[in-house]
JSON list of C-alpha atoms in Angstrom, two decimals:
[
{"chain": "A", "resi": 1413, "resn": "UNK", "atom": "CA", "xyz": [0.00, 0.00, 0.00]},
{"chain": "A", "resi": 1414, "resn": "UNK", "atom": "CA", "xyz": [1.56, 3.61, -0.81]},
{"chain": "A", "resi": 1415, "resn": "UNK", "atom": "CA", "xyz": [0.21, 6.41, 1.15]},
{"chain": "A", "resi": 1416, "resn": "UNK", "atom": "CA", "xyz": [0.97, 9.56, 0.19]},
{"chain": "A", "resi": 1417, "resn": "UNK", "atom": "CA", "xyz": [0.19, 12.58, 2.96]},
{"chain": "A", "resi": 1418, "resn": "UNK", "atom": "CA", "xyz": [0.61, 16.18, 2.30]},
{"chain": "A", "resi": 1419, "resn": "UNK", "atom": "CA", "xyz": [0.34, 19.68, 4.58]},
{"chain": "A", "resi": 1420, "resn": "UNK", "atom": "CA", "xyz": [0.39, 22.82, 2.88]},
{"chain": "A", "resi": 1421, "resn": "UNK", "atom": "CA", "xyz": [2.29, 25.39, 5.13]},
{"chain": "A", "resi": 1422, "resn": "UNK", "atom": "CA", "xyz": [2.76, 28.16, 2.93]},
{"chain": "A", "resi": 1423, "resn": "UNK", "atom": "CA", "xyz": [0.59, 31.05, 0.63]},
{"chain": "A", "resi": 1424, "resn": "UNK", "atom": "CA", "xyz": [2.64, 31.63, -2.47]},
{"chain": "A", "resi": 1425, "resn": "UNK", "atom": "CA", "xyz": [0.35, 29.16, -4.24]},
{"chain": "A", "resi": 1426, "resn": "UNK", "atom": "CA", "xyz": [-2.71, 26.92, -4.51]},
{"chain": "A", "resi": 1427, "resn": "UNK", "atom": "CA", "xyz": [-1.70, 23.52, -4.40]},
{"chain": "A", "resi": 1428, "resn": "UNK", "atom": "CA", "xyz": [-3.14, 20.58, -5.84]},
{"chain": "A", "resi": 1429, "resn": "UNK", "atom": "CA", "xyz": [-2.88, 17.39, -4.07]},
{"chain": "A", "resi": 1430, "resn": "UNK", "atom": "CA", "xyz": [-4.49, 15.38, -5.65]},
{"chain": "A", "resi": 1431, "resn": "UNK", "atom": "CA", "xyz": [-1.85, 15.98, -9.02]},
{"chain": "A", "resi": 1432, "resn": "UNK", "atom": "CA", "xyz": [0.91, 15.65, -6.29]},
{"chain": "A", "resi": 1433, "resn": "UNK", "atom": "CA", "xyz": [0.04, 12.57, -5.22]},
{"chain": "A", "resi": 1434, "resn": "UNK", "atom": "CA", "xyz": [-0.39, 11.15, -8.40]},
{"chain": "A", "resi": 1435, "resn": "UNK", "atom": "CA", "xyz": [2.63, 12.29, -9.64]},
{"chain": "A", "resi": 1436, "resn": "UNK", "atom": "CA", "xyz": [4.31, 10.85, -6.28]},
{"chain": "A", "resi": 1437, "resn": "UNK", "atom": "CA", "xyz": [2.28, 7.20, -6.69]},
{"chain": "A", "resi": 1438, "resn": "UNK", "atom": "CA", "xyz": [3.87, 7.00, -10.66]},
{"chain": "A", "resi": 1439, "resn": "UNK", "atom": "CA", "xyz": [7.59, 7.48, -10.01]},
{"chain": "A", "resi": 1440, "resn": "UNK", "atom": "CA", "xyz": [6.98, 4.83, -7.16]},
{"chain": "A", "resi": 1441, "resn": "UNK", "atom": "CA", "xyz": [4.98, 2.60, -9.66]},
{"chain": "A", "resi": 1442, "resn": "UNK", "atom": "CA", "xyz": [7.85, 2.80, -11.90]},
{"chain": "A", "resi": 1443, "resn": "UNK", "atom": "CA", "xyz": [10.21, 2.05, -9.47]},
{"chain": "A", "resi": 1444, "resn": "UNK", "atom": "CA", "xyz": [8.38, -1.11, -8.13]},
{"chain": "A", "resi": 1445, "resn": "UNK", "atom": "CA", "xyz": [7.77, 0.17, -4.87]},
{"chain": "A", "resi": 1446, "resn": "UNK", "atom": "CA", "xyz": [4.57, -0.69, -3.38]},
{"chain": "A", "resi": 1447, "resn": "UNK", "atom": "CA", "xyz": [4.73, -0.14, 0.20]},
{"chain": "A", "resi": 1448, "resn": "UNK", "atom": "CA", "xyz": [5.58, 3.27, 0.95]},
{"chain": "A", "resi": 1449, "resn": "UNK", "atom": "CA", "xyz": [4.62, 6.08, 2.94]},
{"chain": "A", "resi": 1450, "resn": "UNK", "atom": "CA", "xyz": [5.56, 9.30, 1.25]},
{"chain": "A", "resi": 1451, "resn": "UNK", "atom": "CA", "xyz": [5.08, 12.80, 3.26]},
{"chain": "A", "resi": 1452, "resn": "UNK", "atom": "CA", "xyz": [5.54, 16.06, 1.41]},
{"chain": "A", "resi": 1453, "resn": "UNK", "atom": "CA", "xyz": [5.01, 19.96, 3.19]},
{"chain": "A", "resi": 1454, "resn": "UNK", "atom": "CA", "xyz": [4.85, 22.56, 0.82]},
{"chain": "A", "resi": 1455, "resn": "UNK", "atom": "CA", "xyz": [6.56, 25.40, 2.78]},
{"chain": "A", "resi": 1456, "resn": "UNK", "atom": "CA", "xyz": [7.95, 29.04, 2.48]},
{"chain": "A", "resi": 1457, "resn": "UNK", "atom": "CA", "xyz": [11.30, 29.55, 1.60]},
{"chain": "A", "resi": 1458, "resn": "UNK", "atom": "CA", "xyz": [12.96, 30.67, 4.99]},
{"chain": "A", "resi": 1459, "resn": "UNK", "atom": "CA", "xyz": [11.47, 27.32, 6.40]},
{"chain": "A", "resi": 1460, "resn": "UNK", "atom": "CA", "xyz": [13.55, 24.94, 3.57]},
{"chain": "A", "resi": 1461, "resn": "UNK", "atom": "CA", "xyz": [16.43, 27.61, 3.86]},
{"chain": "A", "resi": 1462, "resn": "UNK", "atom": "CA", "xyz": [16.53, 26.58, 7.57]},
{"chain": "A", "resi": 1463, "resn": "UNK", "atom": "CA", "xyz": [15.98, 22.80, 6.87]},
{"chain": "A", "resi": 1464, "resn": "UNK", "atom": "CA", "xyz": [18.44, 23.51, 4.44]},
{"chain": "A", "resi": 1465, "resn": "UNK", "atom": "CA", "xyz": [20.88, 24.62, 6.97]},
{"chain": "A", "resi": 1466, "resn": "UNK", "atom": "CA", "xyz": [20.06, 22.08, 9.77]},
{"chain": "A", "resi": 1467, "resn": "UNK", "atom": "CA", "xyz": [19.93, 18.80, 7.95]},
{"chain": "A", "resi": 1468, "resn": "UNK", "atom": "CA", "xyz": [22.42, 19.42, 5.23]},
{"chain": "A", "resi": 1469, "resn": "UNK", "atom": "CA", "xyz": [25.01, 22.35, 6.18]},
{"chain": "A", "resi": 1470, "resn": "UNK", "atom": "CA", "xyz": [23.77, 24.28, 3.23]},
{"chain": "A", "resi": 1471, "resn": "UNK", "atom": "CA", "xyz": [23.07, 27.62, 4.30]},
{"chain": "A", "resi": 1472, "resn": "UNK", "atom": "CA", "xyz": [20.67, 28.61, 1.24]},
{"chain": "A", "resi": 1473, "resn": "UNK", "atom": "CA", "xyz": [17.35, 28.30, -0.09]},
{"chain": "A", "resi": 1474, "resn": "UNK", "atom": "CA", "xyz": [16.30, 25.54, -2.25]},
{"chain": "A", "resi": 1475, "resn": "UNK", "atom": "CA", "xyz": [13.50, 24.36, -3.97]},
{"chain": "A", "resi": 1476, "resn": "UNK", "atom": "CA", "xyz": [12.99, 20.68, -2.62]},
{"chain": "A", "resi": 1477, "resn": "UNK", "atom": "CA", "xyz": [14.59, 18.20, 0.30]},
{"chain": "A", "resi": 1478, "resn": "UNK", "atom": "CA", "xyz": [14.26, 14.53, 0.12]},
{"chain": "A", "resi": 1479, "resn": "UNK", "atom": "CA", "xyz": [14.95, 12.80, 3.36]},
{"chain": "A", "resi": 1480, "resn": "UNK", "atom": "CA", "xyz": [14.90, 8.73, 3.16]},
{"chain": "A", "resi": 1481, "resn": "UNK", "atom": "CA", "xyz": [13.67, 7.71, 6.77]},
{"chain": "A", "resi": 1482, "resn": "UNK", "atom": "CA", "xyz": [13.90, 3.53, 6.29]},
{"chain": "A", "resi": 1483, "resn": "UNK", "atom": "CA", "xyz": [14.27, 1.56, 8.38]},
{"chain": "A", "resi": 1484, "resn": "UNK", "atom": "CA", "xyz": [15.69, -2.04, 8.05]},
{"chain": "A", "resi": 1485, "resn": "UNK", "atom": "CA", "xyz": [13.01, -4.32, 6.89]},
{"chain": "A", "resi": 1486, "resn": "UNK", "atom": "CA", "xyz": [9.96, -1.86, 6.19]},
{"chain": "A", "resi": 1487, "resn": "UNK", "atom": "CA", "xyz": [8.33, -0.18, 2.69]},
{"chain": "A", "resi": 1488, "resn": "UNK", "atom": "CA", "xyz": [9.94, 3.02, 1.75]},
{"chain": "A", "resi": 1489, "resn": "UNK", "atom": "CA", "xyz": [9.30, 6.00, 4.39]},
{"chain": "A", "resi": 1490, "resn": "UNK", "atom": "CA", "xyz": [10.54, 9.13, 3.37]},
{"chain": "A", "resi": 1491, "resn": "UNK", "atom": "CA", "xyz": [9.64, 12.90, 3.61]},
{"chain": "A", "resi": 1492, "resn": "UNK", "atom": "CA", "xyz": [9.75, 15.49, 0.56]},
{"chain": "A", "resi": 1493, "resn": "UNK", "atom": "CA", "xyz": [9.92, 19.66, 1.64]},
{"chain": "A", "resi": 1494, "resn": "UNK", "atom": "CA", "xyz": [9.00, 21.12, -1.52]},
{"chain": "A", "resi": 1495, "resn": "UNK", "atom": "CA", "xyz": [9.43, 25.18, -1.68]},
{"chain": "A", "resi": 1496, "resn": "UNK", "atom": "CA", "xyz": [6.30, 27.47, -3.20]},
{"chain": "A", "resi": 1497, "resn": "UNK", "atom": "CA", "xyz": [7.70, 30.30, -3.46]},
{"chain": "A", "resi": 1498, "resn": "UNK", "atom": "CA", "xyz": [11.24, 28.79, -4.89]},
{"chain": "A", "resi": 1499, "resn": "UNK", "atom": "CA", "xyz": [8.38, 26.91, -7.57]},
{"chain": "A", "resi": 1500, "resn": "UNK", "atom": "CA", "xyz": [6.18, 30.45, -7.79]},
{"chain": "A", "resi": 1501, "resn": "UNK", "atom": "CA", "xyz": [9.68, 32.19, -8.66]},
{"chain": "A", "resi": 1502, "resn": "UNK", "atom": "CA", "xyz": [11.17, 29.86, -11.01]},
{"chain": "A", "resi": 1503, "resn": "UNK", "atom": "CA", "xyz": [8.10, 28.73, -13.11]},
{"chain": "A", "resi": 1504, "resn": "UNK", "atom": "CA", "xyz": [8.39, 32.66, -14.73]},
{"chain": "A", "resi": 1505, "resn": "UNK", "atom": "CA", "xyz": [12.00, 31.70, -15.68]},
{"chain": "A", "resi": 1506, "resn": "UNK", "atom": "CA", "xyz": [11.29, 28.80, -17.32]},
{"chain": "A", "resi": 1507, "resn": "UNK", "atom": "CA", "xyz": [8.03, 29.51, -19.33]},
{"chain": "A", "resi": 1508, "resn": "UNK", "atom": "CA", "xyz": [5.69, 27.57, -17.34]},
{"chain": "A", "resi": 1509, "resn": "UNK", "atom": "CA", "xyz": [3.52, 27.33, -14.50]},
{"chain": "A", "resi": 1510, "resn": "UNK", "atom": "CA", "xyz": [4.31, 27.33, -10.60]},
{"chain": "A", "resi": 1511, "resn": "UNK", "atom": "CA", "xyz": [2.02, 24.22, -10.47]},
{"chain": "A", "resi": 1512, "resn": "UNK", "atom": "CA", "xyz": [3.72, 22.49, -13.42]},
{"chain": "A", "resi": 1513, "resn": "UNK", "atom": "CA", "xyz": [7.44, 23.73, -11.10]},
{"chain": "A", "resi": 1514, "resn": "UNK", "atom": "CA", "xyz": [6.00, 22.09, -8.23]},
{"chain": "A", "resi": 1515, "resn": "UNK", "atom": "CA", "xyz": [5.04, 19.39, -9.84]},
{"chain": "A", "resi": 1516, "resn": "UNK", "atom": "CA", "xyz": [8.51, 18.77, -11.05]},
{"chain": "A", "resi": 1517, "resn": "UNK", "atom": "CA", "xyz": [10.09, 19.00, -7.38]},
{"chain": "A", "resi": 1518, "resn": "UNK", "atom": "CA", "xyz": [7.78, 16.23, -5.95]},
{"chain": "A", "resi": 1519, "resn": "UNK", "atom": "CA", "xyz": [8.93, 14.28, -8.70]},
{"chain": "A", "resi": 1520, "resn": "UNK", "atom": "CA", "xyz": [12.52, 14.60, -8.61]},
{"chain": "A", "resi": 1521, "resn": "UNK", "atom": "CA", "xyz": [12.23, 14.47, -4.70]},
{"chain": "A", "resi": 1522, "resn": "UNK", "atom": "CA", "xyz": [10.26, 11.24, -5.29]},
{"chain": "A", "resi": 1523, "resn": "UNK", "atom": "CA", "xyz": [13.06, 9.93, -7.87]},
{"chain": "A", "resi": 1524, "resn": "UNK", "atom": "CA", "xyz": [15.92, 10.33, -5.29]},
{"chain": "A", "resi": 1525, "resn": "UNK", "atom": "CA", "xyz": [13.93, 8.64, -2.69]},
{"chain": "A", "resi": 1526, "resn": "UNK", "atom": "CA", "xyz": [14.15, 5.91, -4.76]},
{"chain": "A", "resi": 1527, "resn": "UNK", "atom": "CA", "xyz": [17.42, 5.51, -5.41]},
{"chain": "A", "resi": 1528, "resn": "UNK", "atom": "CA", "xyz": [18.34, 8.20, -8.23]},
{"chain": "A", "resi": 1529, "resn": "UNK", "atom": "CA", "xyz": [21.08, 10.84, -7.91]},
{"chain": "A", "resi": 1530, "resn": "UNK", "atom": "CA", "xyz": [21.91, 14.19, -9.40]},
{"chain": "A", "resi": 1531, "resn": "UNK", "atom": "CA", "xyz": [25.63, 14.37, -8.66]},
{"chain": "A", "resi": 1532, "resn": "UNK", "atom": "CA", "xyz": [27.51, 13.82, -11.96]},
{"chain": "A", "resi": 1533, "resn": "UNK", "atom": "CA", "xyz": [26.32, 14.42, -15.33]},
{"chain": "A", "resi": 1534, "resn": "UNK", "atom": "CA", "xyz": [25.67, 10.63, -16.01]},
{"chain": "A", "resi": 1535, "resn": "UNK", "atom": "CA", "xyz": [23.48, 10.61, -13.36]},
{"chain": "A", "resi": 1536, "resn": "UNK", "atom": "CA", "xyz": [21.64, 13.97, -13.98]},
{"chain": "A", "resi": 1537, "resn": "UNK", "atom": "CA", "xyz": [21.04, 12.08, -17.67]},
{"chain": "A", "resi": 1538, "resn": "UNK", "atom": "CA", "xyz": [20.04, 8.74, -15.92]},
{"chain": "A", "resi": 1539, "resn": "UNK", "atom": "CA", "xyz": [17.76, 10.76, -13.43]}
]
């Protein structure tokens, strides 16, 4: 079973769960996983900065954090902090939409959860 739970904690945009979660269920579909519990909080950008800070030693904003919180012998459990301002700012840059933006971070938060990494340019290609 794959539950997928979201909180909202910011006002830069409307956000639609239901195209989150979907999004969220089909990178895990791919992947094969099907026991997971998946939580993503949509916040403000001086709350990731400080997640940012704390969890990572990156003193800077940024527009998603996966964290994998498995533990041995249990589904996939991990947490996604996805950035609505960062998406409301960076959709204009791009040509599209801040929902389409946000969209993107749940999935590539979603995709590293699962095992893909962004490091090298291989990987950026595989990811």
């Amino acid at each position: 079973m794959v539950t997928v739970n979201i909180i909202n904690e910011q006002s830069a945009l409307e956000v639609d769960e239901a195209r989150l979660r979907t999004a969220v269920r089909a990178v895990l579909d791919r992947a094969a996983v099907d026991e997971a519990s998946i939580s993503l909080a949509i916040v403000e950008d001086h709350t990731i900065r400080e997640l940012n800070r704390r969890y990572l030693n990156h003193d800077e904003t940024t527009d998603v954090l996966s964290f994998n919180l498995n533990r041995e012998g249990e589904g996939l459990e991990g947490e996604l902090i996805l950035s609505g301002e960062t998406a409301t700012r960076q959709a204009h840059d791009f040509g599209w939409s801040p929902h389409e933006e946000l969209l993107l971070y749940a999935i590539h938060g979603t995709l590293h959860l699962v095992g893909y990494e962004d490091s090298t340019p291989h990987d950026i290609t595989i990811m």
